[in-house]
PDB file of C-alpha atoms in Angstrom:
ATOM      1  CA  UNK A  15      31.171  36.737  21.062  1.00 35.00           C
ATOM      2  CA  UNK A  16      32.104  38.044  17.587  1.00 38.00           C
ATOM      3  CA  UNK A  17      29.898  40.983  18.099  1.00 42.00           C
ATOM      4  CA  UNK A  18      31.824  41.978  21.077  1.00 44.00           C
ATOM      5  CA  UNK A  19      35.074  41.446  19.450  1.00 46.00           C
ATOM      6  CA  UNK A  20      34.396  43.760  16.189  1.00 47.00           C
ATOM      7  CA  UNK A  21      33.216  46.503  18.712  1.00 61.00           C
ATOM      8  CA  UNK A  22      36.333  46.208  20.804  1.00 67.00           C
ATOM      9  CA  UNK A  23      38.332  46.999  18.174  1.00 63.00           C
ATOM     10  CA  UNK A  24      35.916  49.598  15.611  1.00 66.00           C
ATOM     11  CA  UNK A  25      36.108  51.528  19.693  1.00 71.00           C
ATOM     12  CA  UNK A  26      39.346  51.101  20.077  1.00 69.00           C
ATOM     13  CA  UNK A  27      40.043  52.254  15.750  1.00 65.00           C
ATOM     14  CA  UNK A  28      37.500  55.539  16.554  1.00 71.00           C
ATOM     15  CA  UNK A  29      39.199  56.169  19.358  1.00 75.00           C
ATOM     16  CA  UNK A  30      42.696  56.565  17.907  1.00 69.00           C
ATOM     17  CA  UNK A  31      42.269  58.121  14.891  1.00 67.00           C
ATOM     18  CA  UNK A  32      40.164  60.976  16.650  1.00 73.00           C
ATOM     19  CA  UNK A  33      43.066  61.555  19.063  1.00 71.00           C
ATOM     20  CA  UNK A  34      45.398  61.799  16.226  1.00 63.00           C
ATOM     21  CA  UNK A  35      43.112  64.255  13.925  1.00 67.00           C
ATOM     22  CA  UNK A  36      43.068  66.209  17.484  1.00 71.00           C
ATOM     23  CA  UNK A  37      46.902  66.311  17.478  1.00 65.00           C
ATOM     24  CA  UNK A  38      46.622  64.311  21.084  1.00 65.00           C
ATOM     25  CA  UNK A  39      49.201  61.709  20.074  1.00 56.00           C
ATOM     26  CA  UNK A  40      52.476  64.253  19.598  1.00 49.00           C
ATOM     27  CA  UNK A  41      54.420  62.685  22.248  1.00 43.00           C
ATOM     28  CA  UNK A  42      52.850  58.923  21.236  1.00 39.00           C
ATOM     29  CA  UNK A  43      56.735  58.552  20.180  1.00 37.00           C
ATOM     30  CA  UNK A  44      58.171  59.416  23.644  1.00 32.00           C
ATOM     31  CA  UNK A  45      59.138  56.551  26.091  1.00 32.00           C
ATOM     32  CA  UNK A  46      56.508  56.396  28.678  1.00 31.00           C
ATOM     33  CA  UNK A  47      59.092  54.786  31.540  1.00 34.00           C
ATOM     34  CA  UNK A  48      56.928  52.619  33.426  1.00 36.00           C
ATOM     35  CA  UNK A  49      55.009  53.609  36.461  1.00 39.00           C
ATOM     36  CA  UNK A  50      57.104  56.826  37.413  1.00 42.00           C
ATOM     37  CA  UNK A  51      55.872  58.596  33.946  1.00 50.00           C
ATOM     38  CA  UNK A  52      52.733  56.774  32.496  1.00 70.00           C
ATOM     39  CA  UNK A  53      49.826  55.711  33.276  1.00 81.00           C
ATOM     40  CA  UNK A  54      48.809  52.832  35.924  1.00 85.00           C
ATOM     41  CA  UNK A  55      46.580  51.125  37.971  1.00 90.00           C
ATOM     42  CA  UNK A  56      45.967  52.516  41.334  1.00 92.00           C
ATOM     43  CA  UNK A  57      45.245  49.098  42.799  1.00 92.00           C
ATOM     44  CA  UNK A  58      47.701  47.025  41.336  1.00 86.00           C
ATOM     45  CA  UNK A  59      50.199  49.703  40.741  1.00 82.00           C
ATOM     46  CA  UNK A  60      51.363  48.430  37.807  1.00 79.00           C
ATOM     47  CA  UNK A  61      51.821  50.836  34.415  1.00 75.00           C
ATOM     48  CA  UNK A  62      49.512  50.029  31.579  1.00 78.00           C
ATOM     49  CA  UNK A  63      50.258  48.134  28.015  1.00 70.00           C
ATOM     50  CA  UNK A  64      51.638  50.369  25.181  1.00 62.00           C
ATOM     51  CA  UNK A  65      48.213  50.519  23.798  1.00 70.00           C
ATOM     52  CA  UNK A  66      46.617  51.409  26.859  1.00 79.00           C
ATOM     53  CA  UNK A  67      48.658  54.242  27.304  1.00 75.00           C
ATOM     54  CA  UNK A  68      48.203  55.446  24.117  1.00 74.00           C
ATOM     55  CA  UNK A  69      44.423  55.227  24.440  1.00 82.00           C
ATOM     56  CA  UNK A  70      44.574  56.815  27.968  1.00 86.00           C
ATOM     57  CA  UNK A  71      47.043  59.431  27.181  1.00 82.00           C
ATOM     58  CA  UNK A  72      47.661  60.538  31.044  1.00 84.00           C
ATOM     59  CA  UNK A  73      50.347  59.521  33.045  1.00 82.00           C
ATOM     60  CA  UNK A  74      49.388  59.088  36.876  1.00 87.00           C
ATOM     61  CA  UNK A  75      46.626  56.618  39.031  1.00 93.00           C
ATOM     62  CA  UNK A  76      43.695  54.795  37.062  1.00 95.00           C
ATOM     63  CA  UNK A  77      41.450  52.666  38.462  1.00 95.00           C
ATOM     64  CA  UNK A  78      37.572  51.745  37.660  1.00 96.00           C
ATOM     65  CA  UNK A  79      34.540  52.780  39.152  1.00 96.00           C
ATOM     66  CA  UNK A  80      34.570  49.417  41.565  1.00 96.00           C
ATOM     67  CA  UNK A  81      37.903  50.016  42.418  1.00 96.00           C
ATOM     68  CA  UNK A  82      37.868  53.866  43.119  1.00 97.00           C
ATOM     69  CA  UNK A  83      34.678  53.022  45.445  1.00 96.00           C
ATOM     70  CA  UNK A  84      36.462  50.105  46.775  1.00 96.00           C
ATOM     71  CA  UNK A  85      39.065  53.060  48.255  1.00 96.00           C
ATOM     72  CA  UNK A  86      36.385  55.323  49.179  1.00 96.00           C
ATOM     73  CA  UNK A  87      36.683  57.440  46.405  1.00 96.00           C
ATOM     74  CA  UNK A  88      33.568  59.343  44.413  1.00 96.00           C
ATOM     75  CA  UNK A  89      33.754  60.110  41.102  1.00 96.00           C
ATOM     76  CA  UNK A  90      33.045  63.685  40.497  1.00 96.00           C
ATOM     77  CA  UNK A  91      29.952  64.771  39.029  1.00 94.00           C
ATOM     78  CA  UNK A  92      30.000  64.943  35.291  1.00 95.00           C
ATOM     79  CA  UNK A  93      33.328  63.273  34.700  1.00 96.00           C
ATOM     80  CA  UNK A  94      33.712  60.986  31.564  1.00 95.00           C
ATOM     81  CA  UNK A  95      35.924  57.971  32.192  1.00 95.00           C
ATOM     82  CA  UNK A  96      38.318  55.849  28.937  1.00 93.00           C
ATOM     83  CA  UNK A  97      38.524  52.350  28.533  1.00 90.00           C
ATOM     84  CA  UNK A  98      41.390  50.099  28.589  1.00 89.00           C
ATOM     85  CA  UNK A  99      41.617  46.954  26.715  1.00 84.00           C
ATOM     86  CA  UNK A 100      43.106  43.727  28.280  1.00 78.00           C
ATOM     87  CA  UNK A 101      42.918  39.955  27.334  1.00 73.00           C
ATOM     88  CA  UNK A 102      40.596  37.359  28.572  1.00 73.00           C
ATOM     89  CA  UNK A 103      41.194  33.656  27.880  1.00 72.00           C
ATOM     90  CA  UNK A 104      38.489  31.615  26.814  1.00 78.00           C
ATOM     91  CA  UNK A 105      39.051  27.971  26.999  1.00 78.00           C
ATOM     92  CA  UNK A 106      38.116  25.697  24.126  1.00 79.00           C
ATOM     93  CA  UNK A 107      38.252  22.296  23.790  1.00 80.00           C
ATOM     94  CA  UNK A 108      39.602  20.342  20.835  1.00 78.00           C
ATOM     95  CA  UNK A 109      40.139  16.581  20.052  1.00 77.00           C
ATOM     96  CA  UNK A 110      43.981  16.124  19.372  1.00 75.00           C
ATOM     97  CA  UNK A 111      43.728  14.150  15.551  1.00 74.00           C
ATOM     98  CA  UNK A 112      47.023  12.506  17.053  1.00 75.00           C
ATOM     99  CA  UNK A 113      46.350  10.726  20.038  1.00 78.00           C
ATOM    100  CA  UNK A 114      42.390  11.520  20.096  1.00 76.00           C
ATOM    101  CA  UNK A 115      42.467  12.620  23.164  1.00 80.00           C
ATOM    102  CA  UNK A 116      40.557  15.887  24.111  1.00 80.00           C
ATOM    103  CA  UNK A 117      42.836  19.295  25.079  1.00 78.00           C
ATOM    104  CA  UNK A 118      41.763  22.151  26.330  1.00 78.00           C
ATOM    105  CA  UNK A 119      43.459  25.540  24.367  1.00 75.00           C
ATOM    106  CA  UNK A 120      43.181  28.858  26.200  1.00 72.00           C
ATOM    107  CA  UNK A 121      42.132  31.252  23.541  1.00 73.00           C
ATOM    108  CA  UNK A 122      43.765  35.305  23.970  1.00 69.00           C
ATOM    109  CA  UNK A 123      40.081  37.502  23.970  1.00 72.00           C
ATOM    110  CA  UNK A 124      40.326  41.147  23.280  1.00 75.00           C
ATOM    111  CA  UNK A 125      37.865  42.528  25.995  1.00 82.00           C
ATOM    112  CA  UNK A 126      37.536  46.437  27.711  1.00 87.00           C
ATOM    113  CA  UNK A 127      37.188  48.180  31.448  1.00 88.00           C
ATOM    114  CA  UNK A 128      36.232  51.845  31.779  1.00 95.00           C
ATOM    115  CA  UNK A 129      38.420  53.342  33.945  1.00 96.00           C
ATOM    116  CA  UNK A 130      38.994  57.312  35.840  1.00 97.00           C
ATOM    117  CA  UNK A 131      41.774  59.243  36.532  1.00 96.00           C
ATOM    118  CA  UNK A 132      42.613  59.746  40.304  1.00 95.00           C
ATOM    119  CA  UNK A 133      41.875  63.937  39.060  1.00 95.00           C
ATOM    120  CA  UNK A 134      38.205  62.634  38.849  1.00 97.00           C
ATOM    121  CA  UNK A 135      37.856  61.005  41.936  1.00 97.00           C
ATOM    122  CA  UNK A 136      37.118  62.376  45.315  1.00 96.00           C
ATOM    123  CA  UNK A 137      38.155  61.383  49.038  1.00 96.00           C
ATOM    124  CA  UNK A 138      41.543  59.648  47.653  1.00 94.00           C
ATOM    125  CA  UNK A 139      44.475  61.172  48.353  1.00 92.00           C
ATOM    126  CA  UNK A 140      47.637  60.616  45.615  1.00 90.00           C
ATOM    127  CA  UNK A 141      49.527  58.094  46.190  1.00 86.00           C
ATOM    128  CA  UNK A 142      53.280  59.379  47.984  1.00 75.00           C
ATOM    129  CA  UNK A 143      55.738  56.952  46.322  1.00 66.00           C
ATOM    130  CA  UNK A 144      54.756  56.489  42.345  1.00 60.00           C
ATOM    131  CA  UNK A 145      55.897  52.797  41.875  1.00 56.00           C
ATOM    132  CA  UNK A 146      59.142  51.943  40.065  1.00 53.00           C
ATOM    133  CA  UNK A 147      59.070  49.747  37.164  1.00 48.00           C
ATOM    134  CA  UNK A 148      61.445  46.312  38.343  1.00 50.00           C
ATOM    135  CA  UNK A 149      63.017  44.688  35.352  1.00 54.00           C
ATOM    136  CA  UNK A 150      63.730  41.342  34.737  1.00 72.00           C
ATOM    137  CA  UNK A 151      63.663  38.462  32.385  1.00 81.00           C
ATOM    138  CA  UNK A 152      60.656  36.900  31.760  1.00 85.00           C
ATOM    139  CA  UNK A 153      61.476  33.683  31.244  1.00 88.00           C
ATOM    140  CA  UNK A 154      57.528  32.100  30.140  1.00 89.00           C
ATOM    141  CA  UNK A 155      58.074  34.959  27.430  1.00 92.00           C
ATOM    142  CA  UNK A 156      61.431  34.015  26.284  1.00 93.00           C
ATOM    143  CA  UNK A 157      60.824  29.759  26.364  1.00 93.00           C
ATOM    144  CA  UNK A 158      57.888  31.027  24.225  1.00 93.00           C
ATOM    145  CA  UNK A 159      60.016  32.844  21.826  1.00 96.00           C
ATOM    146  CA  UNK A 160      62.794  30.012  21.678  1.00 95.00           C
ATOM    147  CA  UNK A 161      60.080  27.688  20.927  1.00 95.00           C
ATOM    148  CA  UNK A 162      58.703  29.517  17.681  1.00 97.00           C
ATOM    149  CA  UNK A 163      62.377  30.362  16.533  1.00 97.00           C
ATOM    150  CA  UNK A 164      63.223  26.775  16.468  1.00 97.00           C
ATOM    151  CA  UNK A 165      60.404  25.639  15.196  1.00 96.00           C
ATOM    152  CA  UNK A 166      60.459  27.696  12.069  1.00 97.00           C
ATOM    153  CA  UNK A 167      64.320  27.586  11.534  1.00 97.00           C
ATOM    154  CA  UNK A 168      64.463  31.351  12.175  1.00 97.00           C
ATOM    155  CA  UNK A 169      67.863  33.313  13.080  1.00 97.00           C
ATOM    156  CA  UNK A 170      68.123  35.810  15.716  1.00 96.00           C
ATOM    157  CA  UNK A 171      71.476  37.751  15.689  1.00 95.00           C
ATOM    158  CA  UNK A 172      72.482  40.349  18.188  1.00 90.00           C
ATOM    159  CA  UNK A 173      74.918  42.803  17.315  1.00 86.00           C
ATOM    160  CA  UNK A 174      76.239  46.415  18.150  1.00 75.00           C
ATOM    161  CA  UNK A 175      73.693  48.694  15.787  1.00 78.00           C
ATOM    162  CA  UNK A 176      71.214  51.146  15.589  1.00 78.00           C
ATOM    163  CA  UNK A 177      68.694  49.112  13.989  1.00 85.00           C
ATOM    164  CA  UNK A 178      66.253  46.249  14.616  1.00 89.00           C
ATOM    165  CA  UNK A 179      64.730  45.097  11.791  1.00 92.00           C
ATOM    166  CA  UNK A 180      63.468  41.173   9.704  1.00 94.00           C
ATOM    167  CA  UNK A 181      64.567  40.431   6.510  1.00 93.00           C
ATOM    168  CA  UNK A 182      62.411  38.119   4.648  1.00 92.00           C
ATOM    169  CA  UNK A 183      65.230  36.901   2.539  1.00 92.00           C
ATOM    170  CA  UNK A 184      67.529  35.385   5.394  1.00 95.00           C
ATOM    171  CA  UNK A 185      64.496  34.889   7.689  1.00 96.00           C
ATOM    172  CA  UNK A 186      66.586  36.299  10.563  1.00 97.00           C
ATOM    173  CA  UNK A 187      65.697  39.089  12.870  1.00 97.00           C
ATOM    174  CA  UNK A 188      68.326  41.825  13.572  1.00 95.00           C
ATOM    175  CA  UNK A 189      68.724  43.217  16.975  1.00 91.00           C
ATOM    176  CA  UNK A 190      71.135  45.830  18.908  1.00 86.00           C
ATOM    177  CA  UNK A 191      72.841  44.435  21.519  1.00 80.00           C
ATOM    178  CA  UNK A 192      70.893  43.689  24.785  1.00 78.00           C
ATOM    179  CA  UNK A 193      73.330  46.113  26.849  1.00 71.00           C
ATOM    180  CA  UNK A 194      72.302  48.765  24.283  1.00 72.00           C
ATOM    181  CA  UNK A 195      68.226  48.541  26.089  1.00 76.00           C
ATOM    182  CA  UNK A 196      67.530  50.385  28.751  1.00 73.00           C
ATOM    183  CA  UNK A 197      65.581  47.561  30.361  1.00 78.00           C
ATOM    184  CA  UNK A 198      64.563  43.837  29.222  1.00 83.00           C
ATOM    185  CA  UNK A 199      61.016  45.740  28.766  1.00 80.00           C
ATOM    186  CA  UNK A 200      61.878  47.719  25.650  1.00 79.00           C
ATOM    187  CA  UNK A 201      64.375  44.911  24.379  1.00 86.00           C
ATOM    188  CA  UNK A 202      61.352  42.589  24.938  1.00 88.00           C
ATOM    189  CA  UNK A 203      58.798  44.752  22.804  1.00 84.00           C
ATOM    190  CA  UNK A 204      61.458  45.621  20.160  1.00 85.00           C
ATOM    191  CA  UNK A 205      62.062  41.677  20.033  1.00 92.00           C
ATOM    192  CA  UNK A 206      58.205  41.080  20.050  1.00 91.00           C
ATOM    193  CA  UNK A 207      57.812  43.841  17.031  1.00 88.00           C
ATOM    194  CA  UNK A 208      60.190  41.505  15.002  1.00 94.00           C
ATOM    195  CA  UNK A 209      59.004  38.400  15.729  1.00 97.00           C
ATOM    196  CA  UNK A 210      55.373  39.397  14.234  1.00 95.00           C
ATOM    197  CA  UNK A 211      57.192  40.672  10.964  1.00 95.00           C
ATOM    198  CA  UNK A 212      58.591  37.084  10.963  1.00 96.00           C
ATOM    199  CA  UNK A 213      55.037  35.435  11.058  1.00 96.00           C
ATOM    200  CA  UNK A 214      54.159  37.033   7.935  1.00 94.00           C
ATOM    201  CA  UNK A 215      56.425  35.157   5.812  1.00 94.00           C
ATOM    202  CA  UNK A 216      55.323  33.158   2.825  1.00 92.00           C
ATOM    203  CA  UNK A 217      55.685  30.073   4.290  1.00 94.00           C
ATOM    204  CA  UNK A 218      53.812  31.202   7.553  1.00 95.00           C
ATOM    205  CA  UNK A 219      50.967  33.470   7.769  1.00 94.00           C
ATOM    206  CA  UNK A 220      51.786  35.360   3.603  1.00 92.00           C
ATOM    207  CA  UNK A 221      51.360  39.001   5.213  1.00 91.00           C
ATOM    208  CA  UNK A 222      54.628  40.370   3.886  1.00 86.00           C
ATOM    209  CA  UNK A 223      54.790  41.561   0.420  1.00 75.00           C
ATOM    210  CA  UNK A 224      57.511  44.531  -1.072  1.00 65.00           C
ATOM    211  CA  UNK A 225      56.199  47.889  -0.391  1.00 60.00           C
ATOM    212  CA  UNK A 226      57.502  51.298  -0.135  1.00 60.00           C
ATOM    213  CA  UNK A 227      57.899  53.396   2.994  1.00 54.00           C
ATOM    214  CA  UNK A 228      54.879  55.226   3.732  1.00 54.00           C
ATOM    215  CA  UNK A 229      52.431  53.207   1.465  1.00 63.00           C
ATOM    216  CA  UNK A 230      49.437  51.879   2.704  1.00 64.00           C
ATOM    217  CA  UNK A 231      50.792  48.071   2.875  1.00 73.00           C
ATOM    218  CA  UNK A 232      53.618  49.130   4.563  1.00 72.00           C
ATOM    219  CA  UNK A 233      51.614  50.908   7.160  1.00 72.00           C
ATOM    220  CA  UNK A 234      49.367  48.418   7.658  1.00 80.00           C
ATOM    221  CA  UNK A 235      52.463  46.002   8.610  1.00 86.00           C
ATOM    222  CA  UNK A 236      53.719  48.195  10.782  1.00 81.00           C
ATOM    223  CA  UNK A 237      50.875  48.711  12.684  1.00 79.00           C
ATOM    224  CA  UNK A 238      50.073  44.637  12.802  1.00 84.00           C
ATOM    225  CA  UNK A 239      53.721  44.072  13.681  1.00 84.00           C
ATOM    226  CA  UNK A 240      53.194  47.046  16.767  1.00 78.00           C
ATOM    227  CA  UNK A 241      49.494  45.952  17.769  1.00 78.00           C
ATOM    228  CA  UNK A 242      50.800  42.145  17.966  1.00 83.00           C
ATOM    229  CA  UNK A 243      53.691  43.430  20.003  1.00 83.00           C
ATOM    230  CA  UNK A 244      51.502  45.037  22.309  1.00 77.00           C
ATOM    231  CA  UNK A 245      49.148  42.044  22.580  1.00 80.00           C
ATOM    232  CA  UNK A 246      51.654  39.668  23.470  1.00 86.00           C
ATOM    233  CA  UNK A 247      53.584  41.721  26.199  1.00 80.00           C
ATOM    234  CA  UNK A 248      49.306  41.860  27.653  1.00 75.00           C
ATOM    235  CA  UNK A 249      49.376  38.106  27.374  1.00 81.00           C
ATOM    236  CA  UNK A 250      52.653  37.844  29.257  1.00 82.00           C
ATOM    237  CA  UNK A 251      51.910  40.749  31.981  1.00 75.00           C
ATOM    238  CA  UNK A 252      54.879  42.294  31.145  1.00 74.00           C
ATOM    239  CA  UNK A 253      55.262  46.233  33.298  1.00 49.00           C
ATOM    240  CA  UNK A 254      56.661  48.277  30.149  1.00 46.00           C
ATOM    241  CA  UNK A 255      57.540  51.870  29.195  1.00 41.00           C
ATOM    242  CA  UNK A 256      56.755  52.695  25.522  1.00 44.00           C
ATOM    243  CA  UNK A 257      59.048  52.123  22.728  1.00 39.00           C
ATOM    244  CA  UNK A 258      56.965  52.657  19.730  1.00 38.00           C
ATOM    245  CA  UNK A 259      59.544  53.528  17.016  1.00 36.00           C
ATOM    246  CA  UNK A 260      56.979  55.958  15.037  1.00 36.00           C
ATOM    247  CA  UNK A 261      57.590  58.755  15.228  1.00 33.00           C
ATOM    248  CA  UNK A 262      54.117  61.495  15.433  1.00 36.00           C
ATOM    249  CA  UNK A 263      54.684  62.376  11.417  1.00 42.00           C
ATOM    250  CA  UNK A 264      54.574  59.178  10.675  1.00 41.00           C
ATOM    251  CA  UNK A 265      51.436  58.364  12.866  1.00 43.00           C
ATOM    252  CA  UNK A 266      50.111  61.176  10.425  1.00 50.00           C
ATOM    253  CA  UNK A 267      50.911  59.010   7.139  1.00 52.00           C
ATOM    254  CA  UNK A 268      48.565  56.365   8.997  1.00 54.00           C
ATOM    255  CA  UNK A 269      45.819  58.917   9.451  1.00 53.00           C
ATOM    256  CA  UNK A 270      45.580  59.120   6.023  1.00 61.00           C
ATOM    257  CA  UNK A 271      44.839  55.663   5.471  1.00 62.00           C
ATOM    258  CA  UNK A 272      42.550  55.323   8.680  1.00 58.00           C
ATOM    259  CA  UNK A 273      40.377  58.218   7.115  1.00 61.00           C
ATOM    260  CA  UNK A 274      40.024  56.211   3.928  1.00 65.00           C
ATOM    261  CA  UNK A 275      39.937  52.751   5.333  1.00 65.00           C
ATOM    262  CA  UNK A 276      38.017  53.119   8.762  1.00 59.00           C
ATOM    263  CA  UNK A 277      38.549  49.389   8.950  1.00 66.00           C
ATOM    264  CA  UNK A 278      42.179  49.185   9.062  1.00 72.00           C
ATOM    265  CA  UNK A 279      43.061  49.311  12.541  1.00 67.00           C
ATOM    266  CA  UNK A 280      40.282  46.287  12.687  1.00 69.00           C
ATOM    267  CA  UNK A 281      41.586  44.007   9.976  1.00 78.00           C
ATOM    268  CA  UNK A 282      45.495  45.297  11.005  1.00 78.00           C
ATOM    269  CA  UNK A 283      44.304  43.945  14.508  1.00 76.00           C
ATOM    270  CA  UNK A 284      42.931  40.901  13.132  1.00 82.00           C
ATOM    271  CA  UNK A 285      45.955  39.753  11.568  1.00 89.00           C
ATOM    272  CA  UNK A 286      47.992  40.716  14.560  1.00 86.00           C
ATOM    273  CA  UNK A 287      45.530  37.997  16.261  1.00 86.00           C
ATOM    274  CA  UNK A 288      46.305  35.564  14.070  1.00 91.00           C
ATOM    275  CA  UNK A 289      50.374  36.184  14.191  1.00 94.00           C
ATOM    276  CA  UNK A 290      50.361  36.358  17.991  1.00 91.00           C
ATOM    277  CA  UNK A 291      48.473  33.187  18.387  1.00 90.00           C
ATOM    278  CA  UNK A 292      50.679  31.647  15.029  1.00 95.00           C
ATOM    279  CA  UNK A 293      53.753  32.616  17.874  1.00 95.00           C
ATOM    280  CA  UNK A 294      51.752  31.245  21.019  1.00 92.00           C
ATOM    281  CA  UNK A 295      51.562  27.749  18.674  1.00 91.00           C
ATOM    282  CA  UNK A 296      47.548  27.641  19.149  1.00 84.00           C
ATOM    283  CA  UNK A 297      45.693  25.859  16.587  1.00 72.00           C
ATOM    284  CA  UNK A 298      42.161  26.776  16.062  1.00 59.00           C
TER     285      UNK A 298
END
């Protein structure tokens, strides 16, 4: 099981840092809009996870193999799919040292389909209406949230800004207004982004330490605080259009430390683990 964890990730590491040292991710920074401009499931019709439509990098139908034959469709000779990742739970069971009775925890598993673009496939025709992206509240995610802010005593203020940011120091997270979001989807992930900077407090998880813009530690949080963003709006099915706040030159400052630390994305996604299931309240 460990094996096939380290190889999700080393795939999905490989994977990104030859799309950026191809220049593939110039427009990682652009909004992908649900549905209507990014990629999504042909079956399901619903868009794909920041992450997998970074590593996909096509807007328009996906589907697997299964599900392309399931619609009478034939992949085309010679045609290479991608892989999207997506969680699994795995249920373990643990004595409670409380009341010594025996719970069962459903454990987030980082897992991977291969998957073809409808441009591959024969015998299906397009879809006519691209599905629209329906917003709403999801209210498991934000009982979730209110949970781990109370919990931990931290401060979430709203106000008319620019910027969305945590500060260590107050141990409050700073957010525009709601109104300001186009949707509860990017207010959700900028919220999510956040809340993983919060887990790395001293008195939580010890992540966060002072570091300069551009530096290797600061990258590295970034791209924890981002990847656990995009794991927990998997976890929570949430439909989403992109709002990664990097922009492509500074995807380039993390090239630089990819190329001399192959293992970053791995350990960066490691930690982002550990702070999404520090905000989910599992204990291991």
């Amino acid at each position: 099981m460990k094996t096939e964890k380290k190889d999700t990730y080393e795939k999905v590491t490989n994977t990104i840092i030859e799309m950026i040292e191809n220049g593939e991710l110039t427009s990682w920074s652009k909004g992908w809009g649900g549905a209507s401009s990014g990629a999504f499931n042909r079956v399901t019709k619903k868009p794909y996870s920041i992450l997998n439509q970074i590593l996909l990098n096509r807007s328009g139908e996906w589907a697997t193999f299964k599900q392309w034959s399931e619609l009478g469709g034939k992949i085309k000779k010679g045609a290479k799919s991608k892989y999207i990742v997506f969680f699994k739970f795995i249920e373990k069971e643990k004595v409670n040292e409380e009341t010594g009775e025996k719970e069962v925890q459903k454990i987030p598993f980082l897992n991977y389909y291969n998957v073809f673009h409808i441009s591959q496939v024969e015998n299906v025709t397009p879809l006519e209406e691209v599905p629209k992206n329906e917003f709403e509240v999801n209210e498991e995610l934000e009982t979730v949230l209110n949970d781990y802010y109370t919990r931990e005593n931290i401060k979430v203020k709203h106000k008319l800004s620019n910027e969305a940011f945590y500060t260590q120091g107050e141990d409050a997270i700073y957010l525009p207004l709601q109104e300001q979001f186009k949707n509860y989807e990017t207010y959700a992930e900028t919220k999510l982004h956040e809340t993983v900077h919060s887990s790395g407090h001293q008195k939580r998880l010890n992540r966060l330490s002072c570091a300069k813009f551009g530096s290797e530690k600061y990258s590295k949080e970034e791209l924890i605080a981002e990847m656990g963003a995009s794991f927990l709006m998997n976890i929570f099915d949430i439909d989403t259009e992109e709002t990664i706040k990097n922009n492509a030159s500074y995807l380039k400052s993390w090239l630089e430390v990819l190329k001399n630390d192959t293992k970053m994305i791995v350990s960066a996604a490691t930690k982002a683990e550990k702070a999404v299931k520090y905000i989910l309240n599992i204990q291991e």
